[in-house]
mmCIF file of C-alpha atoms in Angstrom:
data_model
loop_
_atom_site.group_PDB
_atom_site.id
_atom_site.type_symbol
_atom_site.label_atom_id
_atom_site.label_comp_id
_atom_site.label_asym_id
_atom_site.label_seq_id
_atom_site.Cartn_x
_atom_site.Cartn_y
_atom_site.Cartn_z
ATOM 1 C CA MET A 1 15.572 -10.676 -6.768
ATOM 2 C CA THR A 2 16.605 -14.263 -7.400
ATOM 3 C CA ASN A 3 15.153 -15.820 -10.817
ATOM 4 C CA SER A 4 13.512 -19.071 -8.612
ATOM 5 C CA HIS A 5 9.566 -17.439 -9.892
ATOM 6 C CA ALA A 6 8.256 -18.096 -12.665
ATOM 7 C CA ALA A 7 5.878 -14.590 -14.181
ATOM 8 C CA ARG A 8 2.305 -16.019 -14.782
ATOM 9 C CA GLU A 9 1.484 -14.176 -18.294
ATOM 10 C CA ILE A 10 0.216 -11.361 -18.016
ATOM 11 C CA ASP A 11 -3.867 -10.673 -18.855
ATOM 12 C CA THR A 12 -4.622 -7.820 -20.966
ATOM 13 C CA SER A 13 -8.447 -9.077 -21.263
ATOM 14 C CA ARG A 14 -9.473 -7.076 -18.097
ATOM 15 C CA PRO A 15 -8.253 -4.115 -15.543
ATOM 16 C CA HIS A 16 -5.821 -5.438 -13.383
ATOM 17 C CA SER A 17 -6.800 -3.181 -9.972
ATOM 18 C CA ALA A 18 -2.446 -1.648 -9.394
ATOM 19 C CA ARG A 19 -2.296 -1.574 -13.506
ATOM 20 C CA MET A 20 -5.716 1.057 -12.614
ATOM 21 C CA TYR A 21 -3.709 2.850 -9.753
ATOM 22 C CA ASP A 22 -0.091 2.933 -12.323
ATOM 23 C CA TYR A 23 -3.193 5.030 -14.554
ATOM 24 C CA TYR A 24 -4.350 7.467 -11.624
ATOM 25 C CA LEU A 25 -0.712 8.066 -10.254
ATOM 26 C CA GLY A 26 1.004 8.980 -14.439
ATOM 27 C CA GLY A 27 2.756 6.129 -14.683
ATOM 28 C CA LYS A 28 2.862 4.487 -18.524
ATOM 29 C CA ASP A 29 2.207 0.487 -17.385
ATOM 30 C CA HIS A 30 -0.884 0.030 -17.580
ATOM 31 C CA PHE A 31 -3.065 -1.464 -20.966
ATOM 32 C CA ASP A 32 -6.465 0.455 -22.777
ATOM 33 C CA VAL A 33 -7.954 -1.952 -20.543
ATOM 34 C CA ASP A 34 -6.931 -0.956 -17.843
ATOM 35 C CA THR A 35 -7.288 3.383 -18.844
ATOM 36 C CA LYS A 36 -11.187 2.749 -20.227
ATOM 37 C CA ALA A 37 -11.879 1.053 -16.928
ATOM 38 C CA ALA A 38 -9.877 4.177 -14.291
ATOM 39 C CA GLU A 39 -11.245 6.307 -16.800
ATOM 40 C CA THR A 40 -14.884 5.263 -16.397
ATOM 41 C CA VAL A 41 -13.316 5.648 -12.757
ATOM 42 C CA ALA A 42 -12.691 9.306 -12.953
ATOM 43 C CA ALA A 43 -15.745 9.831 -14.900
ATOM 44 C CA THR A 44 -17.458 8.672 -11.852
ATOM 45 C CA TYR A 45 -15.002 10.626 -9.345
ATOM 46 C CA PRO A 46 -12.706 12.730 -9.990
ATOM 47 C CA GLY A 47 -11.078 13.671 -6.875
ATOM 48 C CA ILE A 48 -9.280 9.392 -7.210
ATOM 49 C CA PHE A 49 -6.352 11.104 -8.708
ATOM 50 C CA THR A 50 -6.030 13.565 -6.098
ATOM 51 C CA CYS A 51 -6.897 10.045 -4.128
ATOM 52 C CA ALA A 52 -5.055 7.869 -5.122
ATOM 53 C CA ARG A 53 -1.464 11.160 -5.045
ATOM 54 C CA GLU A 54 -2.432 11.843 -1.630
ATOM 55 C CA ILE A 55 -2.376 8.221 -0.505
ATOM 56 C CA ARG A 56 0.827 8.189 -2.097
ATOM 57 C CA SER A 57 2.208 11.023 0.156
ATOM 58 C CA PHE A 58 1.557 9.350 2.717
ATOM 59 C CA MET A 59 3.502 6.567 2.222
ATOM 60 C CA HIS A 60 6.766 8.206 2.375
ATOM 61 C CA ARG A 61 5.308 10.402 4.666
ATOM 62 C CA ALA A 62 4.774 7.266 7.861
ATOM 63 C CA THR A 63 7.848 5.487 5.557
ATOM 64 C CA ARG A 64 9.661 8.783 6.579
ATOM 65 C CA VAL A 65 8.377 9.019 10.690
ATOM 66 C CA LEU A 66 8.854 5.600 11.316
ATOM 67 C CA ALA A 67 13.125 5.367 10.483
ATOM 68 C CA ARG A 68 13.968 9.286 11.555
ATOM 69 C CA GLU A 69 11.142 8.914 15.264
ATOM 70 C CA TYR A 70 11.381 5.076 15.988
ATOM 71 C CA GLY A 71 14.462 4.612 14.664
ATOM 72 C CA VAL A 72 13.157 1.472 11.756
ATOM 73 C CA ARG A 73 15.338 -0.047 9.338
ATOM 74 C CA GLN A 74 13.127 -2.782 8.448
ATOM 75 C CA TRP A 75 9.931 -2.705 6.405
ATOM 76 C CA LEU A 76 8.176 -5.551 4.941
ATOM 77 C CA ASP A 77 5.266 -3.443 2.143
ATOM 78 C CA ILE A 78 2.456 -6.125 0.841
ATOM 79 C CA GLY A 79 0.604 -5.015 -2.100
ATOM 80 C CA THR A 80 3.529 -3.214 -3.213
ATOM 81 C CA GLY A 81 1.743 -1.861 -7.012
ATOM 82 C CA ILE A 82 3.718 -0.925 -9.781
ATOM 83 C CA PRO A 83 6.822 0.585 -8.899
ATOM 84 C CA THR A 84 6.686 4.371 -9.201
ATOM 85 C CA GLU A 85 8.448 6.539 -8.090
ATOM 86 C CA PRO A 86 10.448 7.313 -5.369
ATOM 87 C CA ASN A 87 10.000 3.745 -4.022
ATOM 88 C CA LEU A 88 8.906 2.455 -0.508
ATOM 89 C CA HIS A 89 12.624 1.303 -0.335
ATOM 90 C CA GLN A 90 14.299 4.493 -1.792
ATOM 91 C CA VAL A 91 12.223 6.947 0.880
ATOM 92 C CA ALA A 92 13.488 4.693 3.713
ATOM 93 C CA GLN A 93 17.142 4.625 2.326
ATOM 94 C CA SER A 94 16.987 8.113 2.060
ATOM 95 C CA VAL A 95 16.798 8.563 6.648
ATOM 96 C CA ALA A 96 19.175 5.147 6.483
ATOM 97 C CA PRO A 97 21.119 3.940 4.312
ATOM 98 C CA GLU A 98 21.127 0.475 5.520
ATOM 99 C CA ALA A 99 17.315 0.136 5.547
ATOM 100 C CA ARG A 100 16.268 -3.521 4.482
ATOM 101 C CA VAL A 101 12.021 -3.860 2.231
ATOM 102 C CA VAL A 102 10.519 -6.528 1.045
ATOM 103 C CA TYR A 103 7.962 -6.157 -1.542
ATOM 104 C CA ALA A 104 5.325 -8.530 -1.768
ATOM 105 C CA ASP A 105 2.206 -8.587 -4.506
ATOM 106 C CA ASN A 106 0.606 -11.239 -6.761
ATOM 107 C CA ASP A 107 0.707 -9.042 -10.228
ATOM 108 C CA PRO A 108 2.670 -10.960 -12.227
ATOM 109 C CA LEU A 109 2.986 -7.668 -14.049
ATOM 110 C CA VAL A 110 5.041 -6.172 -11.544
ATOM 111 C CA LEU A 111 7.184 -9.137 -11.234
ATOM 112 C CA LYS A 112 8.099 -8.358 -14.664
ATOM 113 C CA TYR A 113 9.549 -4.435 -13.582
ATOM 114 C CA ALA A 114 10.957 -5.572 -9.858
ATOM 115 C CA GLU A 115 14.485 -5.354 -11.470
ATOM 116 C CA ARG A 116 12.326 -1.305 -10.177
ATOM 117 C CA LEU A 117 12.905 -2.636 -6.975
ATOM 118 C CA MET A 118 15.779 -3.679 -6.587
ATOM 119 C CA ARG A 119 18.000 -0.397 -6.805
ATOM 120 C CA ASN A 120 19.333 -0.060 -3.622
ATOM 121 C CA THR A 121 22.010 1.763 -1.398
ATOM 122 C CA PRO A 122 24.908 0.234 -1.012
ATOM 123 C CA GLU A 123 24.693 -0.342 2.959
ATOM 124 C CA GLY A 124 21.109 -1.550 2.352
ATOM 125 C CA ARG A 125 19.052 -4.502 0.001
ATOM 126 C CA THR A 126 15.485 -5.337 -1.253
ATOM 127 C CA ALA A 127 14.237 -8.409 -2.357
ATOM 128 C CA TYR A 128 10.836 -8.565 -3.825
ATOM 129 C CA VAL A 129 8.092 -12.013 -3.042
ATOM 130 C CA GLN A 130 5.828 -13.246 -5.954
ATOM 131 C CA GLY A 131 2.553 -13.702 -3.000
ATOM 132 C CA ASP A 132 -0.967 -12.601 -1.952
ATOM 133 C CA PHE A 133 -1.707 -11.261 0.809
ATOM 134 C CA THR A 134 -4.561 -14.036 1.931
ATOM 135 C CA ASN A 135 -1.861 -16.064 2.434
ATOM 136 C CA PRO A 136 0.182 -14.713 4.926
ATOM 137 C CA GLU A 137 2.188 -18.604 5.360
ATOM 138 C CA ALA A 138 3.795 -17.949 2.886
ATOM 139 C CA ILE A 139 4.865 -14.588 2.630
ATOM 140 C CA LEU A 140 6.377 -14.898 5.665
ATOM 141 C CA GLY A 141 8.176 -18.186 5.177
ATOM 142 C CA SER A 142 9.483 -17.423 1.725
ATOM 143 C CA PRO A 143 12.913 -17.431 1.469
ATOM 144 C CA GLU A 144 13.911 -13.771 0.099
ATOM 145 C CA LEU A 145 12.133 -12.248 3.154
ATOM 146 C CA ALA A 146 14.713 -14.676 5.147
ATOM 147 C CA ARG A 147 17.379 -14.220 3.405
ATOM 148 C CA THR A 148 16.427 -10.188 4.063
ATOM 149 C CA LEU A 149 14.619 -8.925 6.978
ATOM 150 C CA ASP A 150 15.902 -10.485 10.602
ATOM 151 C CA LEU A 151 11.615 -11.097 12.005
ATOM 152 C CA ASN A 152 13.880 -10.831 15.522
ATOM 153 C CA ARG A 153 13.586 -7.300 15.264
ATOM 154 C CA PRO A 154 11.137 -4.317 14.475
ATOM 155 C CA VAL A 155 9.813 -5.025 11.213
ATOM 156 C CA ALA A 156 7.334 -1.900 9.820
ATOM 157 C CA LEU A 157 4.119 -3.674 7.874
ATOM 158 C CA SER A 158 2.738 -1.501 5.105
ATOM 159 C CA LEU A 159 -0.214 -1.546 3.842
ATOM 160 C CA ASN A 160 -0.828 0.946 1.514
ATOM 161 C CA ALA A 161 -4.372 0.879 -0.381
ATOM 162 C CA ILE A 162 -4.703 -2.831 -0.902
ATOM 163 C CA LEU A 163 -6.977 -3.703 2.098
ATOM 164 C CA HIS A 164 -9.915 -1.545 0.856
ATOM 165 C CA PHE A 165 -9.541 -5.151 -2.387
ATOM 166 C CA VAL A 166 -9.849 -7.440 0.863
ATOM 167 C CA PRO A 167 -13.563 -8.480 1.502
ATOM 168 C CA ASP A 168 -14.437 -9.653 4.484
ATOM 169 C CA ASP A 169 -14.865 -12.547 3.690
ATOM 170 C CA TRP A 170 -11.417 -12.977 3.367
ATOM 171 C CA ASP A 171 -11.173 -12.047 6.789
ATOM 172 C CA PRO A 172 -8.565 -8.485 6.719
ATOM 173 C CA TYR A 173 -8.762 -8.196 10.119
ATOM 174 C CA GLY A 174 -7.909 -12.075 10.617
ATOM 175 C CA ILE A 175 -5.026 -11.610 8.121
ATOM 176 C CA VAL A 176 -3.129 -8.354 9.004
ATOM 177 C CA SER A 177 -3.518 -9.903 13.056
ATOM 178 C CA ARG A 178 -1.215 -13.501 11.670
ATOM 179 C CA LEU A 179 0.889 -10.408 10.257
ATOM 180 C CA LEU A 180 1.758 -9.267 13.198
ATOM 181 C CA ASP A 181 1.675 -11.995 15.369
ATOM 182 C CA ALA A 182 5.167 -12.950 13.602
ATOM 183 C CA LEU A 183 6.700 -9.499 14.027
ATOM 184 C CA PRO A 184 8.442 -8.901 17.001
ATOM 185 C CA SER A 185 7.939 -5.806 19.424
ATOM 186 C CA GLY A 186 8.611 -2.336 18.381
ATOM 187 C CA SER A 187 7.246 -3.405 14.243
ATOM 188 C CA ALA A 188 4.519 -1.402 12.521
ATOM 189 C CA LEU A 189 1.637 -0.659 11.126
ATOM 190 C CA ALA A 190 1.291 1.278 8.280
ATOM 191 C CA VAL A 191 -1.822 1.393 6.785
ATOM 192 C CA SER A 192 -4.820 3.554 3.621
ATOM 193 C CA HIS A 193 -7.622 2.350 2.992
ATOM 194 C CA CYS A 194 -9.953 4.031 0.526
ATOM 195 C CA THR A 195 -13.678 5.119 2.981
ATOM 196 C CA GLY A 196 -17.680 5.793 1.446
ATOM 197 C CA ASP A 197 -17.359 8.414 4.153
ATOM 198 C CA PHE A 198 -17.857 11.505 3.297
ATOM 199 C CA ALA A 199 -19.732 10.378 -0.511
ATOM 200 C CA PRO A 200 -21.505 6.700 0.742
ATOM 201 C CA GLU A 201 -23.109 6.298 -3.570
ATOM 202 C CA LEU A 202 -19.928 7.781 -5.313
ATOM 203 C CA TRP A 203 -18.289 5.091 -3.604
ATOM 204 C CA GLU A 204 -20.512 2.283 -3.747
ATOM 205 C CA LYS A 205 -21.491 2.979 -7.775
ATOM 206 C CA LEU A 206 -17.478 2.970 -7.723
ATOM 207 C CA VAL A 207 -16.905 -0.635 -5.912
ATOM 208 C CA GLY A 208 -19.197 -2.003 -8.802
ATOM 209 C CA ILE A 209 -17.300 -0.817 -11.070
ATOM 210 C CA TYR A 210 -14.117 -2.396 -10.051
ATOM 211 C CA ALA A 211 -16.560 -5.458 -9.081
ATOM 212 C CA ALA A 212 -18.079 -5.793 -12.858
ATOM 213 C CA ALA A 213 -13.747 -5.111 -13.553
ATOM 214 C CA GLY A 214 -13.215 -8.465 -12.170
ATOM 215 C CA THR A 215 -11.953 -6.417 -9.323
ATOM 216 C CA ARG A 216 -13.820 -6.437 -5.394
ATOM 217 C CA ALA A 217 -13.662 -3.955 -3.618
ATOM 218 C CA GLN A 218 -15.191 -3.007 -0.133
ATOM 219 C CA VAL A 219 -14.507 0.967 1.032
ATOM 220 C CA ARG A 220 -14.811 1.074 4.795
ATOM 221 C CA SER A 221 -16.181 4.046 7.642
ATOM 222 C CA GLN A 222 -12.698 4.748 9.882
ATOM 223 C CA GLN A 223 -14.194 2.651 12.951
ATOM 224 C CA GLU A 224 -13.327 -0.655 10.239
ATOM 225 C CA VAL A 225 -10.091 0.829 9.648
ATOM 226 C CA ALA A 226 -9.052 1.965 13.345
ATOM 227 C CA ARG A 227 -9.395 -2.433 14.044
ATOM 228 C CA PHE A 228 -5.850 -3.031 12.359
ATOM 229 C CA PHE A 229 -4.618 -1.683 14.574
ATOM 230 C CA LYS A 230 -6.156 -3.026 17.875
ATOM 231 C CA GLY A 231 -3.383 -3.708 20.507
ATOM 232 C CA LEU A 232 -0.877 -1.664 18.412
ATOM 233 C CA ASP A 233 -0.203 2.411 19.969
ATOM 234 C CA LEU A 234 -1.576 4.225 17.463
ATOM 235 C CA LEU A 235 0.488 7.120 16.846
ATOM 236 C CA GLU A 236 -0.657 11.225 15.750
ATOM 237 C CA PRO A 237 -2.655 12.198 14.847
ATOM 238 C CA GLY A 238 -4.861 9.255 15.025
ATOM 239 C CA VAL A 239 -6.064 7.647 11.625
ATOM 240 C CA SER A 240 -6.769 10.175 10.078
ATOM 241 C CA LEU A 241 -7.586 12.204 6.388
ATOM 242 C CA THR A 242 -3.614 10.442 4.185
ATOM 243 C CA HIS A 243 -3.762 14.285 4.421
ATOM 244 C CA ARG A 244 -3.541 15.742 7.064
ATOM 245 C CA TRP A 245 -2.010 12.878 8.845
ATOM 246 C CA ARG A 246 1.711 14.610 9.578
ATOM 247 C CA PRO A 247 1.409 17.103 6.411
ATOM 248 C CA ASP A 248 5.135 18.336 5.670
ATOM 249 C CA ASP A 249 2.903 21.601 5.175
ATOM 250 C CA PRO A 250 1.438 21.995 8.872
ATOM 251 C CA GLN A 251 0.027 25.439 8.112
ATOM 252 C CA GLY A 252 -1.986 24.419 4.913
ATOM 253 C CA SER A 253 -0.381 26.436 2.136
ATOM 254 C CA GLY A 254 -0.750 24.072 -0.825
ATOM 255 C CA PRO A 255 -4.214 23.400 -2.430
ATOM 256 C CA GLU A 256 -7.126 23.181 -0.299
ATOM 257 C CA LEU A 257 -8.720 19.184 -0.522
ATOM 258 C CA THR A 258 -11.948 18.540 0.698
ATOM 259 C CA ASP A 259 -12.428 14.976 2.181
ATOM 260 C CA ALA A 260 -15.259 13.498 -0.327
ATOM 261 C CA GLU A 261 -12.252 13.934 -3.050
ATOM 262 C CA VAL A 262 -9.546 12.723 -0.469
ATOM 263 C CA SER A 263 -11.487 9.450 0.521
ATOM 264 C CA ALA A 264 -8.682 7.872 2.103
ATOM 265 C CA TRP A 265 -8.393 7.387 5.915
ATOM 266 C CA ALA A 266 -4.843 6.354 7.000
ATOM 267 C CA GLY A 267 -2.760 5.919 10.394
ATOM 268 C CA VAL A 268 0.204 4.422 11.760
ATOM 269 C CA GLY A 269 0.107 2.095 14.605
ATOM 270 C CA ILE A 270 3.505 0.202 16.973
ATOM 271 C CA LYS A 271 3.820 -2.657 18.582
ATOM 272 C CA PRO A 272 3.745 -2.150 21.665
#
């Protein structure tokens, strides 16, 4: 990480979605205001802890699949969030030590802890970009990305638990398209996204809780999530619930989870 980023002051007067997510995952990098907001969510939807955990587990599996089965060696992870081990680069480099990862996030707290994201294998490289998903050109044009990734070779675009914080009037489909346009054939898109398909009234309340905390959110249906993969070759099993996307234990001997408890779609597509 370079010193070119001047960290903005961390706002502890209002909750932040990344710090709330850290709370759901059992992390320690959040403040009282985040804890209170997260507990309000949990009181309405106790499954939020399962939802967050399964989203994280999907990211691990999708990363391994892309590295092992598709030879991907480069990742652009936008909406990184607060580091929680194993991070994406640790998963990728456990398969391919030479893997390179660029993380991007707009939360100054993530920048504060970004040195955790810089600890990689001797063969690999990681970098951090202080950037916003809604300004993809700035991320793609950043010096950190140029020094770390070769955009002439396949790159996996990782968008985990970020698109449900991008409402339609911010043009999420157009932004994803612009990001993918900058990546060559053989690149990939991995998405996880909360949904109200199984408990619409509950998720309407949750969106309201986030809005009251100053964070806009929009859950999407399976068909709406599938739209992000337009023009890509979807990997099996397509857009499925996170815990059903190529589970490590396909026999299902782990705890039985309900669809409403998980409430998050996920998918991986390859650019032809």
